[in-house]
CSV table of N, CA and C in Angstrom, one decimal:
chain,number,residue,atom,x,y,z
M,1,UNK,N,114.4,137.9,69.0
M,1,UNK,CA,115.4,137.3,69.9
M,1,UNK,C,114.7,136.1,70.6
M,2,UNK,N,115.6,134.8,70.5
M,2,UNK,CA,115.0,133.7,71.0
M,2,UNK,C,115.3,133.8,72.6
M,3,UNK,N,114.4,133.4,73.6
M,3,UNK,CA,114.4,133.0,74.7
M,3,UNK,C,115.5,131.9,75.3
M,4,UNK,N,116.1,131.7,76.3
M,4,UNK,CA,116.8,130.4,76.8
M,4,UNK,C,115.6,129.6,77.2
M,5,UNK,N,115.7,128.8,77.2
M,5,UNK,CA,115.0,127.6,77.4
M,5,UNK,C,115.0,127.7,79.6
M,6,UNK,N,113.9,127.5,79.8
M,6,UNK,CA,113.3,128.0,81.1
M,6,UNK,C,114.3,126.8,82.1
M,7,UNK,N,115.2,126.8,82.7
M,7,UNK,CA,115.9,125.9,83.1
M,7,UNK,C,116.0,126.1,84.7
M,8,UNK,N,115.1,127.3,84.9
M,8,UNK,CA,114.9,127.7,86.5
M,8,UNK,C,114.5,126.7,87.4
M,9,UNK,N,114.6,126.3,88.4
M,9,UNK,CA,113.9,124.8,89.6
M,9,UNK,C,112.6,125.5,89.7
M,10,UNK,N,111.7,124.5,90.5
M,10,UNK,CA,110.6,125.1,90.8
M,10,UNK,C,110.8,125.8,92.3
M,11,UNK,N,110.0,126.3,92.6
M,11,UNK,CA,110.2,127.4,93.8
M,11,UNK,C,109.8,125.9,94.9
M,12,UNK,N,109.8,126.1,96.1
M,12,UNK,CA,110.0,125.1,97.4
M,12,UNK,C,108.6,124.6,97.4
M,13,UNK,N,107.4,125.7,97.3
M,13,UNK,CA,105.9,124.5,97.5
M,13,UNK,C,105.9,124.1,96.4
M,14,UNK,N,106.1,124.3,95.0
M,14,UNK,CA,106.0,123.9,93.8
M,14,UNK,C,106.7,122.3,93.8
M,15,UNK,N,107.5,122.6,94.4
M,15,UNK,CA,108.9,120.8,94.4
M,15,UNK,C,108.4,120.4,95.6
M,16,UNK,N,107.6,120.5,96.8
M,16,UNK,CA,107.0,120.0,97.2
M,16,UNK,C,105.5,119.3,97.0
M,17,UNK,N,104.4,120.0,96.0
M,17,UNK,CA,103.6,119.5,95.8
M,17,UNK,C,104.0,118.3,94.4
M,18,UNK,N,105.1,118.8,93.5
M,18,UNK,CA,105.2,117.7,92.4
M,18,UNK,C,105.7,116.0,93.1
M,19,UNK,N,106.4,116.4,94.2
M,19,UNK,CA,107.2,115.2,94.8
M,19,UNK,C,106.1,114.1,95.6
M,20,UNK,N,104.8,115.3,96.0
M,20,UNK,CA,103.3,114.4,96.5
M,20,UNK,C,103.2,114.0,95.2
M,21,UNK,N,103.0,114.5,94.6
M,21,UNK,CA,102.1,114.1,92.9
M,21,UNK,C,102.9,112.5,92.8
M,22,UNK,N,104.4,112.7,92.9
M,22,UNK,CA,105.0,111.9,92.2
M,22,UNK,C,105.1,110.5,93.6
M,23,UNK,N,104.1,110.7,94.9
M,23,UNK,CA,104.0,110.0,95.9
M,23,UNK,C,105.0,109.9,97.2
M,24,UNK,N,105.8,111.2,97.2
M,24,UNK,CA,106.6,111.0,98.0
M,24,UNK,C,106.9,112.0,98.6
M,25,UNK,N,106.7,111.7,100.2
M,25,UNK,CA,106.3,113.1,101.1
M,25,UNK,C,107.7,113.8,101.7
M,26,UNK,N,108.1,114.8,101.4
M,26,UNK,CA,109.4,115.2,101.2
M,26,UNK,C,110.0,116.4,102.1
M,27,UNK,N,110.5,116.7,103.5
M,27,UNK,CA,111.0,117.9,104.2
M,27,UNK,C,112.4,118.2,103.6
M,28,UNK,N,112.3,120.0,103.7
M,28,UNK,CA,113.3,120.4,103.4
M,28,UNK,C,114.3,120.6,104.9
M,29,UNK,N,115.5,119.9,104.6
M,29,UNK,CA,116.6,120.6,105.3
M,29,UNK,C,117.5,121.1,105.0
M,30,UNK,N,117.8,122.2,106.8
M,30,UNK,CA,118.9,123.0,106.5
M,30,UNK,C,120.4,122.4,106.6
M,31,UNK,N,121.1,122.5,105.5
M,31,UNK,CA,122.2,122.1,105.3
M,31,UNK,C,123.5,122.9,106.4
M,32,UNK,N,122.7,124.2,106.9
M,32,UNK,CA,123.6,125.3,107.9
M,32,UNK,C,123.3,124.9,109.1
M,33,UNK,N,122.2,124.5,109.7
M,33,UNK,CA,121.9,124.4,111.0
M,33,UNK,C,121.6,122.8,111.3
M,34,UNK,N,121.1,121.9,110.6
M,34,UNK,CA,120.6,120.8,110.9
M,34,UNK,C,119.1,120.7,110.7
M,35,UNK,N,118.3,121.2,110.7
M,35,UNK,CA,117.0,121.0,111.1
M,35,UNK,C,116.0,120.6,109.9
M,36,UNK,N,114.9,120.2,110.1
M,36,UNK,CA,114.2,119.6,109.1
M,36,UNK,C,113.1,120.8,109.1
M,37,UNK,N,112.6,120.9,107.8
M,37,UNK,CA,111.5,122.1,108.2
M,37,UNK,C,110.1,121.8,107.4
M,38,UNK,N,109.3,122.5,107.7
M,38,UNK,CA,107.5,122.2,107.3
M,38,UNK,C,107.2,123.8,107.6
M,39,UNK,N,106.9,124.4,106.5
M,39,UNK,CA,106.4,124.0,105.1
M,39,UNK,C,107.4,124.5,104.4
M,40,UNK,N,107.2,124.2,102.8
M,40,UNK,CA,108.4,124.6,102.4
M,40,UNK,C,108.6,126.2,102.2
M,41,UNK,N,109.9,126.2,102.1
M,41,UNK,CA,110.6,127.9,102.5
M,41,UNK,C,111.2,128.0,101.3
M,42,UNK,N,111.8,129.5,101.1
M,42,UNK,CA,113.2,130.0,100.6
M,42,UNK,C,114.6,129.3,101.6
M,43,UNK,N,114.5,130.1,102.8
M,43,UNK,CA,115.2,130.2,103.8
M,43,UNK,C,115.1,129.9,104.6
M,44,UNK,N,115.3,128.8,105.9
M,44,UNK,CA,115.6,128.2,106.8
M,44,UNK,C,114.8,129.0,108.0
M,45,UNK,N,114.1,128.9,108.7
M,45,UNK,CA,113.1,129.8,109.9
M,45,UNK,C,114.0,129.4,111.6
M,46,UNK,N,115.2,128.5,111.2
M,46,UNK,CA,115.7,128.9,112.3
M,46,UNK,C,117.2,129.3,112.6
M,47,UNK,N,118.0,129.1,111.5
M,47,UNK,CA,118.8,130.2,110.9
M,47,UNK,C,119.2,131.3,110.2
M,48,UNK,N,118.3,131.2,109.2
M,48,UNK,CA,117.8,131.9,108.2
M,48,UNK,C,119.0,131.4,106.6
M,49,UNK,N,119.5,130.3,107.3
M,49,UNK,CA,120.2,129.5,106.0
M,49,UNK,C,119.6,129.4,104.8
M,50,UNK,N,120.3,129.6,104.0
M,50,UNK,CA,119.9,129.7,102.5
M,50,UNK,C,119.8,127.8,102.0
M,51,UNK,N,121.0,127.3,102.3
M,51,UNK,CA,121.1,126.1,102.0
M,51,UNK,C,120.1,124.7,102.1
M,52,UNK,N,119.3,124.3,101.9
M,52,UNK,CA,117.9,123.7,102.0
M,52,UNK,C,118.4,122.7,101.0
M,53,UNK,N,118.2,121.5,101.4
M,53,UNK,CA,118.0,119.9,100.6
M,53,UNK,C,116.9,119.4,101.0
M,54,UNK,N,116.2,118.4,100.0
M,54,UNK,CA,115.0,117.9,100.4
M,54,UNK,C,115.4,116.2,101.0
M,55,UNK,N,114.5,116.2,101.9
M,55,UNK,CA,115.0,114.6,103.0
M,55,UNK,C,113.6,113.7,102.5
M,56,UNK,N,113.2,112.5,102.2
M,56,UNK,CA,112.3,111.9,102.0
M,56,UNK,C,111.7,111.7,103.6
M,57,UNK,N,110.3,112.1,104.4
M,57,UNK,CA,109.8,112.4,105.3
M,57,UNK,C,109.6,110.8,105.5
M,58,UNK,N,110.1,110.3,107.0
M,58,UNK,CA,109.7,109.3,107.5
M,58,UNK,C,108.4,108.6,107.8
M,59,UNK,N,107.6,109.4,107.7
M,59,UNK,CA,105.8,109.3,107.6
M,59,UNK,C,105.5,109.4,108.9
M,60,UNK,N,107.0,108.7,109.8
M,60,UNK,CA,105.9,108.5,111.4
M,60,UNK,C,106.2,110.3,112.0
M,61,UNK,N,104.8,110.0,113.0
M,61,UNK,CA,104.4,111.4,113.6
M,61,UNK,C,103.9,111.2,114.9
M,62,UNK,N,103.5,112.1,115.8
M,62,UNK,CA,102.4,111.5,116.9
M,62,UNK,C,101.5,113.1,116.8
M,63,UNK,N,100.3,112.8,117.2
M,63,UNK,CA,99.2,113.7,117.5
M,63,UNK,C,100.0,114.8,118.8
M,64,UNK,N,99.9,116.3,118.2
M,64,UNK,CA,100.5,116.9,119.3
M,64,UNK,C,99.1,117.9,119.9
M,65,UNK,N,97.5,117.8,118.9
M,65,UNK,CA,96.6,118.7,119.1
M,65,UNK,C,95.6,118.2,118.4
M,66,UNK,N,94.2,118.0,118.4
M,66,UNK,CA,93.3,117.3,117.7
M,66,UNK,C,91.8,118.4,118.5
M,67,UNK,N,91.3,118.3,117.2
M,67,UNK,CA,89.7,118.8,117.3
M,67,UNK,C,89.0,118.6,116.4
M,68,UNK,N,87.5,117.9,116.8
M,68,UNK,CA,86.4,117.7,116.1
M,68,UNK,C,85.9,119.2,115.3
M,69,UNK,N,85.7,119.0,114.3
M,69,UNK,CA,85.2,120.0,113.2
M,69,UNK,C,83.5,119.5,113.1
M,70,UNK,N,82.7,120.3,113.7
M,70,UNK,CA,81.2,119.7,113.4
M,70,UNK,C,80.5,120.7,112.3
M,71,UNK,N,79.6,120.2,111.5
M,71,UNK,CA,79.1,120.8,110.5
M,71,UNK,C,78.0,120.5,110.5
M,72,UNK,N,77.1,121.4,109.6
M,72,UNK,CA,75.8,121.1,109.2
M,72,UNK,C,75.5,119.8,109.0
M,73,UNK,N,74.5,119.2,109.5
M,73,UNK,CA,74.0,117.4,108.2
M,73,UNK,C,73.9,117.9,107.2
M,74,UNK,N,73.7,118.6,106.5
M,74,UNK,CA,73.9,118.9,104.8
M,74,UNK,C,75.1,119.0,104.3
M,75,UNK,N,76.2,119.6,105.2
M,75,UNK,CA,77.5,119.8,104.8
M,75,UNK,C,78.5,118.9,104.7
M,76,UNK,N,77.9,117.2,105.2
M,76,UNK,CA,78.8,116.3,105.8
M,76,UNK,C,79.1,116.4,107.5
M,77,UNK,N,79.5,115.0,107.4
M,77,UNK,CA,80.2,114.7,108.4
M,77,UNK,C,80.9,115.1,109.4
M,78,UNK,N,80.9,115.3,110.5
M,78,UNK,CA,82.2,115.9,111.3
M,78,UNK,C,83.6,115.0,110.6
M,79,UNK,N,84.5,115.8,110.9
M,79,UNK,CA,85.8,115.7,110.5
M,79,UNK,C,86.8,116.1,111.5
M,80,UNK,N,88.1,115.6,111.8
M,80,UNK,CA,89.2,115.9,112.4
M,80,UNK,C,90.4,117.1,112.0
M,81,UNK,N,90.9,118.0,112.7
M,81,UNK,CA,92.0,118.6,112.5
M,81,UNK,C,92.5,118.6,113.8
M,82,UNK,N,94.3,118.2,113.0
M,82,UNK,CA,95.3,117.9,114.1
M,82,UNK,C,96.1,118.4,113.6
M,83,UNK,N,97.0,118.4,114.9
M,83,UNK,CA,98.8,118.8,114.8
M,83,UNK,C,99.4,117.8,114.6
M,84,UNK,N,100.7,117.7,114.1
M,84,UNK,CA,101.1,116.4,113.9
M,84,UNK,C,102.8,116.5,114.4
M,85,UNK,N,103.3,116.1,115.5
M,85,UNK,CA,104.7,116.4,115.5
M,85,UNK,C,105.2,115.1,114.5
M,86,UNK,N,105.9,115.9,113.5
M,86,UNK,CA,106.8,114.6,112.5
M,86,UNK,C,108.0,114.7,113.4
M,87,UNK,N,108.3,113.2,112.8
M,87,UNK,CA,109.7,112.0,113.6
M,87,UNK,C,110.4,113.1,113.6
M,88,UNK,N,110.9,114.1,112.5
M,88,UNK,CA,111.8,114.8,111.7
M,88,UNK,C,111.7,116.1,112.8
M,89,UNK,N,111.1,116.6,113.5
M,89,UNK,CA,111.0,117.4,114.1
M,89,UNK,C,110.1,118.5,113.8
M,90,UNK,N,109.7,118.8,112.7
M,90,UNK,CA,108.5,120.1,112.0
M,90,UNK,C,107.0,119.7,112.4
M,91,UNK,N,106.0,120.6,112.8
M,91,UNK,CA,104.6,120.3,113.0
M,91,UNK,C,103.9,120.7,111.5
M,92,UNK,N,103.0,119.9,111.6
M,92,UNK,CA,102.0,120.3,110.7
M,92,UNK,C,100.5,120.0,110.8
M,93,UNK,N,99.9,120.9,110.1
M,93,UNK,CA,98.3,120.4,110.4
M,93,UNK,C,97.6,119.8,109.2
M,94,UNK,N,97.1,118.8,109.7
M,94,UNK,CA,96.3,117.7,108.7
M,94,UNK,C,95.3,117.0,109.2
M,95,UNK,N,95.0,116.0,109.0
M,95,UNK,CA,93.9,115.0,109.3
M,95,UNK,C,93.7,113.7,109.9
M,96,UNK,N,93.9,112.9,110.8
M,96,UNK,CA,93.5,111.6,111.1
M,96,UNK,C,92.6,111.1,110.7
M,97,UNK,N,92.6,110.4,109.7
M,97,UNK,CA,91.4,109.3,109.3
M,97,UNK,C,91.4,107.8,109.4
M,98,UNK,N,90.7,107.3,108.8
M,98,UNK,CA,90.5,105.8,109.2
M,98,UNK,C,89.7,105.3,110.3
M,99,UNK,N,89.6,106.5,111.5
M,99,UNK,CA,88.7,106.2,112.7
M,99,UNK,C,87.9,107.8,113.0
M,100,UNK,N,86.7,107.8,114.0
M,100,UNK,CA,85.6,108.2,114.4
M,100,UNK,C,86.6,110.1,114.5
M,101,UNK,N,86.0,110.7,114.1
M,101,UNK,CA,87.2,112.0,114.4
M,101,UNK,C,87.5,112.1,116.2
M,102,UNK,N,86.1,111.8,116.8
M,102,UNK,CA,86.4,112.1,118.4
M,102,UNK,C,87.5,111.3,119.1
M,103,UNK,N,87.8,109.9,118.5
M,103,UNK,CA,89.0,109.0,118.7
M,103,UNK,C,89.9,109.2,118.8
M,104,UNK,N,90.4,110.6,118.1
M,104,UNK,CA,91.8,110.8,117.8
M,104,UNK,C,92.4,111.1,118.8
M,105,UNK,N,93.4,111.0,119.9
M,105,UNK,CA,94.1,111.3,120.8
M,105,UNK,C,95.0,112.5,120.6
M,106,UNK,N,95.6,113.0,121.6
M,106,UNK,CA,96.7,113.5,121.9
M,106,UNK,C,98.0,112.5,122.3
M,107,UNK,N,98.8,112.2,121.4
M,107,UNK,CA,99.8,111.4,121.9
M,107,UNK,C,99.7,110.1,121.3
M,108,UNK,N,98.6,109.9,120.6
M,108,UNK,CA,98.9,109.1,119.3
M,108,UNK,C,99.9,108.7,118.3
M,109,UNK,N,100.6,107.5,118.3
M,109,UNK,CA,100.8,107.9,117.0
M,109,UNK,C,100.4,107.2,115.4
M,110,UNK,N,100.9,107.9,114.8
M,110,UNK,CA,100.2,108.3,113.2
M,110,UNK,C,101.4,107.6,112.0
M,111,UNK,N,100.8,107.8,111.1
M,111,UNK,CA,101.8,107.3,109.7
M,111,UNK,C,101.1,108.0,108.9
M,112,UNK,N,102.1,108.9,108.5
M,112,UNK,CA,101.4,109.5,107.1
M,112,UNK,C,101.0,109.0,105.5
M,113,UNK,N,100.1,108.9,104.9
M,113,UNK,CA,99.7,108.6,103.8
M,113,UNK,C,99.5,110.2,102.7
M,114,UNK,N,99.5,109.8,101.7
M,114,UNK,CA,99.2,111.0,100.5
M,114,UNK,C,98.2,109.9,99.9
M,115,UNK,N,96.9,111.3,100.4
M,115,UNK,CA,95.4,111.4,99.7
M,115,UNK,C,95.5,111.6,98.6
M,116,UNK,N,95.3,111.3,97.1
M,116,UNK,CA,95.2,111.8,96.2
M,116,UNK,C,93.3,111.2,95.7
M,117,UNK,N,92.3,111.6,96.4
M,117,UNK,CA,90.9,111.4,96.4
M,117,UNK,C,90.9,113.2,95.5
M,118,UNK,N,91.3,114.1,96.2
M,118,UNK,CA,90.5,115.3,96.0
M,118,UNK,C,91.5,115.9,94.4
M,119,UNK,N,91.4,116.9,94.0
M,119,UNK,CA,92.1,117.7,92.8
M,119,UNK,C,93.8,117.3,92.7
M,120,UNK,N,94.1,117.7,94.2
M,120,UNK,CA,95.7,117.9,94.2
M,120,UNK,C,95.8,117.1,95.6
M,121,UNK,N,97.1,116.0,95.6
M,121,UNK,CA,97.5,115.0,96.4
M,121,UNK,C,98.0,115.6,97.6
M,122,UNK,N,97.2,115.2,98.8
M,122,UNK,CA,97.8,115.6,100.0
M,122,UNK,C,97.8,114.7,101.5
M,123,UNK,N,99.1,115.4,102.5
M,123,UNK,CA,99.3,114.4,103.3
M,123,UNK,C,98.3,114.2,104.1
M,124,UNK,N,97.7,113.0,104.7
M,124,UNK,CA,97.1,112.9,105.7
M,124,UNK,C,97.2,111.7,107.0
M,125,UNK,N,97.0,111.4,107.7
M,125,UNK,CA,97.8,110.2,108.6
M,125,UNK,C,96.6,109.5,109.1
M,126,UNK,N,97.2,108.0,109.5
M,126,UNK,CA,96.4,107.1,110.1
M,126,UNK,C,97.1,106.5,111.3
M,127,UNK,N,95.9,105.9,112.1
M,127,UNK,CA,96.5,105.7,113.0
M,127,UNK,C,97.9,104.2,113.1
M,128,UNK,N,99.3,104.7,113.7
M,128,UNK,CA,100.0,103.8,113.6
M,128,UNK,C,99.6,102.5,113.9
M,129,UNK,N,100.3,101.0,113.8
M,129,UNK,CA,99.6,100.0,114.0
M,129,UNK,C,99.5,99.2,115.4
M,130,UNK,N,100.8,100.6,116.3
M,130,UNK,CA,101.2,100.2,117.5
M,130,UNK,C,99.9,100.6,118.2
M,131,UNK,N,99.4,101.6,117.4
M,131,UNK,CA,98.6,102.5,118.4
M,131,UNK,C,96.9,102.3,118.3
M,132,UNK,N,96.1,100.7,117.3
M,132,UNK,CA,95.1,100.6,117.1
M,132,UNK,C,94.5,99.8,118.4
């Protein structure tokens, strides 16, 4: 017996990481409630709406939480991890780069870019141009 041909979508982080691959940073919204959401779901986390479309993410964000990551001198660098409130309303945690990690502010704001340096393409932000 032959199989149907696999015609299923990809599940929410799956169509979110191909839409990075393919350069374009993507929130899902709820079609029932309004809201934009991070990270991707089945189900809507503040309705519990089923209905979810994907919105092309505006890039802009501002710094809602920032800390220096210090490491070994063998391990590299210090490095930054932040909160990011997107335009769209969802937080997420990523990186500020382009400047000193201690620089990064609270209340910054950012423009997201997709890193594709490491294995698999991901978001990370710089500082906006209002804000250099």
């Amino acid at each position: 017996m032959r199989m149907p041909a696999d015609t299923a979508k990809p599940g929410p982080e799956q169509a979110y990481f191909d839409a990075l691959a393919d350069g374009r940073f993507m929130l899902q919204h709820c079609d029932d409630c309004g809201r934009s959401i991070f990270y991707p779901r089945a189900l809507c986390p503040h309705c519990g709406g089923s209905e979810l479309s994907e919105c092309e993410a505006s890039g802009r964000g501002t710094v809602h939480a920032t800390s220096v990551v210090r490491r070994r001198p063998e391990q590299g660098p210090p490095y930054n991890v932040a909160l990011i409130d997107l335009e769209e309303g969802p937080r997420m945690m990523s990186r500020v780069e382009t400047i000193a990690p201690e620089a990064v502010r609270i209340g910054m704001a950012v423009t997201a870019v997709i890193d594709r340096s490491g294995d698999d393409p991901m978001v990370v932000f710089h500082p906006a141009e209002s804000s250099s």
